[in-house]
PDB file of C-alpha atoms in Angstrom:
ATOM      1  CA  MET A 159     -19.833   5.182 -15.529  1.00 29.00           C
ATOM      2  CA  ARG A 160     -18.145   4.096 -12.291  1.00 29.00           C
ATOM      3  CA  ILE A 161     -18.891   0.530 -11.220  1.00 29.00           C
ATOM      4  CA  ALA A 162     -18.601  -0.367  -7.554  1.00 34.00           C
ATOM      5  CA  ILE A 163     -16.618  -3.551  -6.887  1.00 34.00           C
ATOM      6  CA  SER A 164     -16.991  -5.621  -3.738  1.00 41.00           C
ATOM      7  CA  GLY A 165     -13.965  -6.610  -1.694  1.00 43.00           C
ATOM      8  CA  ALA A 166     -14.221 -10.250  -2.829  1.00 44.00           C
ATOM      9  CA  ALA A 167     -14.544  -9.242  -6.466  1.00 41.00           C
ATOM     10  CA  ALA A 168     -11.583  -6.899  -6.153  1.00 41.00           C
ATOM     11  CA  ALA A 169      -9.448  -9.687  -4.707  1.00 43.00           C
ATOM     12  CA  ALA A 170     -10.453 -11.961  -7.583  1.00 42.00           C
ATOM     13  CA  ALA A 171      -9.638  -9.231 -10.090  1.00 41.00           C
ATOM     14  CA  VAL A 172      -6.199  -8.788  -8.543  1.00 41.00           C
ATOM     15  CA  THR A 173      -5.513 -12.513  -8.948  1.00 42.00           C
ATOM     16  CA  LEU A 174      -6.508 -12.385 -12.618  1.00 38.00           C
ATOM     17  CA  LEU A 175      -4.014  -9.577 -13.242  1.00 40.00           C
ATOM     18  CA  LEU A 176      -1.077 -11.848 -12.371  1.00 37.00           C
ATOM     19  CA  THR A 177      -0.860 -14.227 -15.287  1.00 34.00           C
ATOM     20  CA  THR A 178       1.864 -12.886 -17.593  1.00 35.00           C
ATOM     21  CA  PRO A 179       5.404 -11.915 -16.542  1.00 38.00           C
ATOM     22  CA  SER A 180       6.639  -8.425 -17.430  1.00 40.00           C
ATOM     23  CA  THR A 181       9.737  -6.380 -16.603  1.00 40.00           C
ATOM     24  CA  ALA A 182       9.010  -2.840 -17.823  1.00 49.00           C
ATOM     25  CA  LEU A 183       8.881  -0.161 -15.113  1.00 62.00           C
ATOM     26  CA  PRO A 184       7.054   2.976 -16.268  1.00 65.00           C
ATOM     27  CA  MET A 185       7.593   6.351 -14.673  1.00 55.00           C
ATOM     28  CA  ALA A 186       4.639   7.832 -12.831  1.00 54.00           C
ATOM     29  CA  PRO A 187       3.882  11.445 -13.848  1.00 37.00           C
ATOM     30  CA  ALA A 188       3.459  12.404 -10.176  1.00 42.00           C
ATOM     31  CA  PHE A 189       4.305  10.937  -6.792  1.00 43.00           C
ATOM     32  CA  ALA A 190       2.887   7.626  -5.655  1.00 39.00           C
ATOM     33  CA  GLY A 191       0.811   6.119  -8.390  1.00 37.00           C
ATOM     34  CA  ALA A 192      -0.955   9.072  -9.927  1.00 39.00           C
ATOM     35  CA  ALA A 193      -0.574   7.494 -13.368  1.00 38.00           C
ATOM     36  CA  GLY A 194      -3.954   7.072 -14.995  1.00 38.00           C
ATOM     37  CA  LEU A 195      -5.899   8.470 -12.031  1.00 42.00           C
ATOM     38  CA  GLY A 196      -7.999  11.568 -12.435  1.00 43.00           C
ATOM     39  CA  ALA A 197      -7.849  14.006  -9.543  1.00 45.00           C
ATOM     40  CA  GLN A 198     -11.034  14.022  -7.486  1.00 54.00           C
ATOM     41  CA  ALA A 199     -12.040  15.886  -4.362  1.00 60.00           C
ATOM     42  CA  ALA A 200     -11.407  13.831  -1.239  1.00 68.00           C
ATOM     43  CA  PRO A 201     -14.712  13.085   0.504  1.00 66.00           C
ATOM     44  CA  THR A 202     -14.886  14.499   4.030  1.00 70.00           C
ATOM     45  CA  GLN A 203     -16.922  13.435   7.025  1.00 75.00           C
ATOM     46  CA  ALA A 204     -17.011  13.733  10.792  1.00 76.00           C
ATOM     47  CA  CYS A 205     -14.938  10.856  12.191  1.00 88.00           C
ATOM     48  CA  ALA A 206     -14.596   9.356  15.638  1.00 86.00           C
ATOM     49  CA  ASP A 207     -11.619   7.221  14.586  1.00 93.00           C
ATOM     50  CA  HIS A 208      -8.382   8.997  13.624  1.00 96.00           C
ATOM     51  CA  GLY A 209      -4.880   7.797  12.870  1.00 97.00           C
ATOM     52  CA  ARG A 210      -3.553   4.297  13.489  1.00 98.00           C
ATOM     53  CA  ASN A 211      -6.372   2.170  14.847  1.00 97.00           C
ATOM     54  CA  VAL A 212      -6.653  -1.321  16.304  1.00 97.00           C
ATOM     55  CA  GLY A 213      -8.416  -4.454  15.135  1.00 97.00           C
ATOM     56  CA  PRO A 214      -8.321  -8.232  15.384  1.00 97.00           C
ATOM     57  CA  ALA A 215      -5.302 -10.090  14.058  1.00 98.00           C
ATOM     58  CA  GLY A 216      -5.850 -12.466  11.201  1.00 98.00           C
ATOM     59  CA  PRO A 217      -5.032 -16.177  11.275  1.00 98.00           C
ATOM     60  CA  THR A 218      -1.341 -17.030  11.493  1.00 98.00           C
ATOM     61  CA  GLY A 219      -1.462 -20.612  10.181  1.00 98.00           C
ATOM     62  CA  GLY A 220      -1.072 -22.028   6.706  1.00 98.00           C
ATOM     63  CA  THR A 221       1.693 -22.299   4.166  1.00 98.00           C
ATOM     64  CA  ALA A 222       3.720 -19.272   3.172  1.00 98.00           C
ATOM     65  CA  GLN A 223       1.748 -18.986  -0.056  1.00 98.00           C
ATOM     66  CA  GLU A 224      -1.578 -19.231   1.757  1.00 98.00           C
ATOM     67  CA  ARG A 225      -0.517 -16.467   4.120  1.00 98.00           C
ATOM     68  CA  ILE A 226       0.652 -14.274   1.249  1.00 98.00           C
ATOM     69  CA  GLU A 227      -2.690 -14.728  -0.495  1.00 98.00           C
ATOM     70  CA  ARG A 228      -4.525 -13.652   2.655  1.00 98.00           C
ATOM     71  CA  VAL A 229      -2.377 -10.511   2.863  1.00 98.00           C
ATOM     72  CA  VAL A 230      -3.109  -9.698  -0.781  1.00 98.00           C
ATOM     73  CA  ALA A 231      -6.827 -10.359  -0.271  1.00 98.00           C
ATOM     74  CA  ALA A 232      -6.921  -8.065   2.771  1.00 98.00           C
ATOM     75  CA  ALA A 233      -5.338  -5.224   0.799  1.00 98.00           C
ATOM     76  CA  ALA A 234      -7.541  -5.871  -2.235  1.00 98.00           C
ATOM     77  CA  SER A 235     -10.674  -5.766  -0.083  1.00 98.00           C
ATOM     78  CA  MET A 236     -10.003  -2.047   0.479  1.00 98.00           C
ATOM     79  CA  THR A 237     -10.106  -1.203  -3.259  1.00 98.00           C
ATOM     80  CA  GLY A 238     -13.343  -0.111  -4.904  1.00 97.00           C
ATOM     81  CA  ARG A 239     -14.718   1.300  -1.643  1.00 96.00           C
ATOM     82  CA  GLY A 240     -14.350   5.014  -2.333  1.00 96.00           C
ATOM     83  CA  LEU A 241     -11.492   5.449   0.141  1.00 97.00           C
ATOM     84  CA  SER A 242      -9.149   8.411  -0.119  1.00 97.00           C
ATOM     85  CA  TYR A 243      -5.478   8.828   0.609  1.00 98.00           C
ATOM     86  CA  SER A 244      -5.419  10.352   4.110  1.00 97.00           C
ATOM     87  CA  TRP A 245      -2.264  11.351   6.010  1.00 98.00           C
ATOM     88  CA  GLY A 246      -1.723   9.155   9.087  1.00 98.00           C
ATOM     89  CA  ALA A 247      -4.940   7.223   8.473  1.00 98.00           C
ATOM     90  CA  GLY A 248      -5.727   3.522   8.644  1.00 98.00           C
ATOM     91  CA  GLY A 249      -4.135   0.686  10.546  1.00 98.00           C
ATOM     92  CA  LYS A 250      -4.815  -2.692  12.078  1.00 98.00           C
ATOM     93  CA  GLY A 251      -8.537  -1.962  12.257  1.00 97.00           C
ATOM     94  CA  GLY A 252      -8.944  -0.848   8.637  1.00 97.00           C
ATOM     95  CA  PRO A 253      -9.658   2.637   7.295  1.00 97.00           C
ATOM     96  CA  SER A 254      -9.864   5.671   9.565  1.00 97.00           C
ATOM     97  CA  CYS A 255      -9.626   9.427   9.205  1.00 97.00           C
ATOM     98  CA  GLY A 256      -6.314  11.249   9.184  1.00 97.00           C
ATOM     99  CA  ILE A 257      -4.404  12.859  12.006  1.00 97.00           C
ATOM    100  CA  ALA A 258      -4.626  16.506  13.067  1.00 96.00           C
ATOM    101  CA  ASP A 259      -1.156  17.386  11.755  1.00 96.00           C
ATOM    102  CA  ALA A 260      -0.925  18.550   8.152  1.00 97.00           C
ATOM    103  CA  SER A 261       0.713  16.222   5.644  1.00 96.00           C
ATOM    104  CA  PRO A 262       4.164  17.108   4.260  1.00 92.00           C
ATOM    105  CA  GLY A 263       2.335  18.593   1.271  1.00 92.00           C
ATOM    106  CA  GLY A 264       0.172  20.780   3.494  1.00 96.00           C
ATOM    107  CA  HIS A 265      -3.053  18.741   3.271  1.00 96.00           C
ATOM    108  CA  HIS A 266      -5.398  18.577   6.247  1.00 95.00           C
ATOM    109  CA  ASP A 267      -6.927  15.078   6.304  1.00 96.00           C
ATOM    110  CA  TYR A 268      -8.487  15.016   9.765  1.00 96.00           C
ATOM    111  CA  ASN A 269     -11.941  14.397   8.286  1.00 95.00           C
ATOM    112  CA  VAL A 270     -10.835  12.379   5.254  1.00 96.00           C
ATOM    113  CA  LEU A 271     -11.550   8.640   5.482  1.00 97.00           C
ATOM    114  CA  GLY A 272      -9.052   6.193   4.053  1.00 97.00           C
ATOM    115  CA  PHE A 273      -5.443   5.108   4.420  1.00 98.00           C
ATOM    116  CA  ASP A 274      -1.995   6.447   3.924  1.00 98.00           C
ATOM    117  CA  CYS A 275       0.497   4.119   2.273  1.00 98.00           C
ATOM    118  CA  SER A 276       1.902   2.460   5.403  1.00 98.00           C
ATOM    119  CA  GLY A 277      -1.527   2.297   7.037  1.00 98.00           C
ATOM    120  CA  LEU A 278      -2.729   0.096   4.183  1.00 98.00           C
ATOM    121  CA  THR A 279       0.263  -2.241   4.290  1.00 98.00           C
ATOM    122  CA  LEU A 280       0.042  -2.452   8.091  1.00 98.00           C
ATOM    123  CA  TYR A 281      -3.620  -3.477   7.778  1.00 98.00           C
ATOM    124  CA  ALA A 282      -2.921  -6.041   5.051  1.00 98.00           C
ATOM    125  CA  PHE A 283      -0.298  -7.960   7.026  1.00 98.00           C
ATOM    126  CA  TRP A 284      -2.115  -7.704  10.359  1.00 98.00           C
ATOM    127  CA  ARG A 285      -5.496  -8.752   8.993  1.00 98.00           C
ATOM    128  CA  GLY A 286      -4.041 -11.278   6.565  1.00 98.00           C
ATOM    129  CA  THR A 287      -1.698 -13.181   8.836  1.00 98.00           C
ATOM    130  CA  GLY A 288      -1.291 -11.452  12.213  1.00 98.00           C
ATOM    131  CA  ILE A 289       2.089  -9.824  11.529  1.00 98.00           C
ATOM    132  CA  ASP A 290       2.725  -6.352  12.973  1.00 98.00           C
ATOM    133  CA  ILE A 291       5.106  -4.829  10.433  1.00 98.00           C
ATOM    134  CA  GLY A 292       5.212  -1.388  12.063  1.00 98.00           C
ATOM    135  CA  SER A 293       3.206   1.764  11.608  1.00 97.00           C
ATOM    136  CA  SER A 294       5.458   3.785   9.287  1.00 97.00           C
ATOM    137  CA  SER A 295       7.209   3.129   5.998  1.00 97.00           C
ATOM    138  CA  SER A 296      10.620   3.481   7.655  1.00 97.00           C
ATOM    139  CA  ALA A 297       9.705   0.894  10.324  1.00 98.00           C
ATOM    140  CA  GLN A 298       8.299  -1.461   7.696  1.00 98.00           C
ATOM    141  CA  TYR A 299      11.504  -1.181   5.676  1.00 98.00           C
ATOM    142  CA  ARG A 300      13.658  -1.747   8.756  1.00 97.00           C
ATOM    143  CA  ASN A 301      11.734  -4.652  10.314  1.00 97.00           C
ATOM    144  CA  GLY A 302      11.622  -7.069   7.371  1.00 97.00           C
ATOM    145  CA  THR A 303      14.203  -9.017   5.354  1.00 98.00           C
ATOM    146  CA  LYS A 304      15.849  -7.046   2.530  1.00 98.00           C
ATOM    147  CA  ILE A 305      15.562  -8.682  -0.894  1.00 97.00           C
ATOM    148  CA  PRO A 306      17.278  -7.445  -4.084  1.00 97.00           C
ATOM    149  CA  ARG A 307      14.570  -5.844  -6.171  1.00 95.00           C
ATOM    150  CA  ASP A 308      15.141  -8.207  -9.090  1.00 95.00           C
ATOM    151  CA  GLN A 309      14.282 -11.109  -6.731  1.00 97.00           C
ATOM    152  CA  MET A 310      11.075  -9.697  -5.273  1.00 97.00           C
ATOM    153  CA  ARG A 311       7.910 -11.743  -5.474  1.00 98.00           C
ATOM    154  CA  ARG A 312       4.224 -11.534  -4.695  1.00 98.00           C
ATOM    155  CA  GLY A 313       3.620 -10.402  -1.111  1.00 98.00           C
ATOM    156  CA  ASP A 314       6.833  -8.381  -0.742  1.00 98.00           C
ATOM    157  CA  LEU A 315       6.820  -4.677   0.077  1.00 98.00           C
ATOM    158  CA  ILE A 316       8.363  -2.199  -2.344  1.00 98.00           C
ATOM    159  CA  PHE A 317       9.510   1.278  -1.299  1.00 97.00           C
ATOM    160  CA  TRP A 318      10.290   4.683  -2.802  1.00 97.00           C
ATOM    161  CA  LYS A 319      12.760   7.250  -1.480  1.00 96.00           C
ATOM    162  CA  THR A 320      13.956  10.783  -2.106  1.00 92.00           C
ATOM    163  CA  HIS A 321      17.413  11.331  -3.518  1.00 86.00           C
ATOM    164  CA  ALA A 322      18.403  12.161   0.063  1.00 83.00           C
ATOM    165  CA  GLU A 323      17.526   8.555   1.012  1.00 88.00           C
ATOM    166  CA  HIS A 324      14.375   9.452   2.954  1.00 94.00           C
ATOM    167  CA  LEU A 325      11.645   6.820   2.549  1.00 95.00           C
ATOM    168  CA  VAL A 326       8.416   8.373   1.279  1.00 95.00           C
ATOM    169  CA  HIS A 327       6.172   5.553   0.039  1.00 96.00           C
ATOM    170  CA  VAL A 328       5.440   1.822   0.355  1.00 98.00           C
ATOM    171  CA  ALA A 329       3.211  -0.537  -1.628  1.00 98.00           C
ATOM    172  CA  LEU A 330       2.402  -4.253  -1.716  1.00 98.00           C
ATOM    173  CA  TYR A 331       3.877  -6.063  -4.711  1.00 98.00           C
ATOM    174  CA  LEU A 332       1.509  -8.460  -6.493  1.00 98.00           C
ATOM    175  CA  GLY A 333       3.804  -9.891  -9.143  1.00 97.00           C
ATOM    176  CA  ASN A 334       3.656  -9.211 -12.902  1.00 96.00           C
ATOM    177  CA  ASN A 335       4.728  -5.598 -12.224  1.00 96.00           C
ATOM    178  CA  LYS A 336       1.490  -4.826 -10.363  1.00 98.00           C
ATOM    179  CA  ILE A 337       1.103  -3.247  -6.930  1.00 98.00           C
ATOM    180  CA  ILE A 338      -1.647  -2.299  -4.493  1.00 98.00           C
ATOM    181  CA  GLU A 339      -1.090   1.084  -2.867  1.00 98.00           C
ATOM    182  CA  ALA A 340      -2.770   3.926  -1.037  1.00 98.00           C
ATOM    183  CA  ALA A 341      -1.507   7.027  -2.788  1.00 97.00           C
ATOM    184  CA  PRO A 342      -2.308  10.566  -3.900  1.00 94.00           C
ATOM    185  CA  PRO A 343      -4.134  12.126  -5.618  1.00 93.00           C
ATOM    186  CA  ARG A 344      -6.746  12.293  -2.872  1.00 95.00           C
ATOM    187  CA  GLY A 345     -10.129  11.114  -4.091  1.00 95.00           C
ATOM    188  CA  THR A 346     -12.367   8.080  -4.182  1.00 95.00           C
ATOM    189  CA  ASN A 347      -9.860   5.782  -5.929  1.00 96.00           C
ATOM    190  CA  SER A 348      -6.745   6.376  -3.845  1.00 97.00           C
ATOM    191  CA  VAL A 349      -6.554   2.712  -2.753  1.00 98.00           C
ATOM    192  CA  HIS A 350      -5.996   0.928  -6.022  1.00 98.00           C
ATOM    193  CA  VAL A 351      -4.096  -1.570  -8.139  1.00 98.00           C
ATOM    194  CA  THR A 352      -1.657  -0.038 -10.619  1.00 97.00           C
ATOM    195  CA  ASP A 353       1.501  -0.822 -12.577  1.00 97.00           C
ATOM    196  CA  LEU A 354       4.781  -0.762 -10.683  1.00 96.00           C
ATOM    197  CA  TYR A 355       6.545   2.501 -11.565  1.00 93.00           C
ATOM    198  CA  SER A 356      10.213   3.322 -11.185  1.00 85.00           C
ATOM    199  CA  SER A 357       9.873   6.946 -10.078  1.00 80.00           C
ATOM    200  CA  GLY A 358       7.448   9.795  -9.686  1.00 74.00           C
ATOM    201  CA  GLY A 359       7.607  13.407  -8.576  1.00 76.00           C
ATOM    202  CA  GLY A 360      11.372  13.194  -8.028  1.00 81.00           C
ATOM    203  CA  ASP A 361      11.209  10.074  -5.839  1.00 92.00           C
ATOM    204  CA  VAL A 362      12.815   6.803  -6.921  1.00 94.00           C
ATOM    205  CA  ILE A 363      12.241   3.133  -6.201  1.00 95.00           C
ATOM    206  CA  THR A 364      14.650   1.543  -3.707  1.00 96.00           C
ATOM    207  CA  ASP A 365      17.198  -1.105  -4.670  1.00 95.00           C
ATOM    208  CA  HIS A 366      15.718  -3.576  -2.191  1.00 97.00           C
ATOM    209  CA  ALA A 367      12.233  -4.863  -1.492  1.00 98.00           C
ATOM    210  CA  VAL A 368      11.293  -6.212   1.941  1.00 98.00           C
ATOM    211  CA  ARG A 369       9.943  -9.688   2.687  1.00 98.00           C
ATOM    212  CA  TYR A 370       7.916 -10.716   5.732  1.00 98.00           C
ATOM    213  CA  ILE A 371       6.644 -14.143   4.650  1.00 98.00           C
ATOM    214  CA  GLY A 372       8.768 -16.987   3.328  1.00 92.00           C
TER     215      GLY A 372
END
């Protein structure tokens, strides 16, 4: 039985996950967080909103920790909503449908509602604390402050790359080896919390995380 979880409940559940330190990094059996996720058909619909969208900026005030918690809460509010991974989708205004161009894997997501990985992280920082981190994983990696991965903390961004050094994925680090990501497989649980994994589908985690707050 699948139980729907509200955005507030999801944010609370994320907080409860972060109580015990851990250092193990499992390997994902496929790219971008497929571990433990059954493949499901991506729901399709006619959409008026495609690609990176716009929306109101969140509040910019508060301590660094308060701002981080708002970013985490914004990302967590998108879990449990039946959203799919969708190439080019999502942005400052929340979920949208994908762009007309096919994904690198040949998927056509023009009528698939959800986020891609950098669309989710863009939304989280914009809605959480009014920071525009850029609309692609490469921009998000370039625009922030590089942190050695063994020093990363809650609210940092973590990235994956090909062996040719091409960035292919980004997720929000929660602490305790947990992340929130938008990732394949396409389906109704593509925006989710999962364990941090070292590699998947031939892609590997980068040596540095990226910090935008603190």
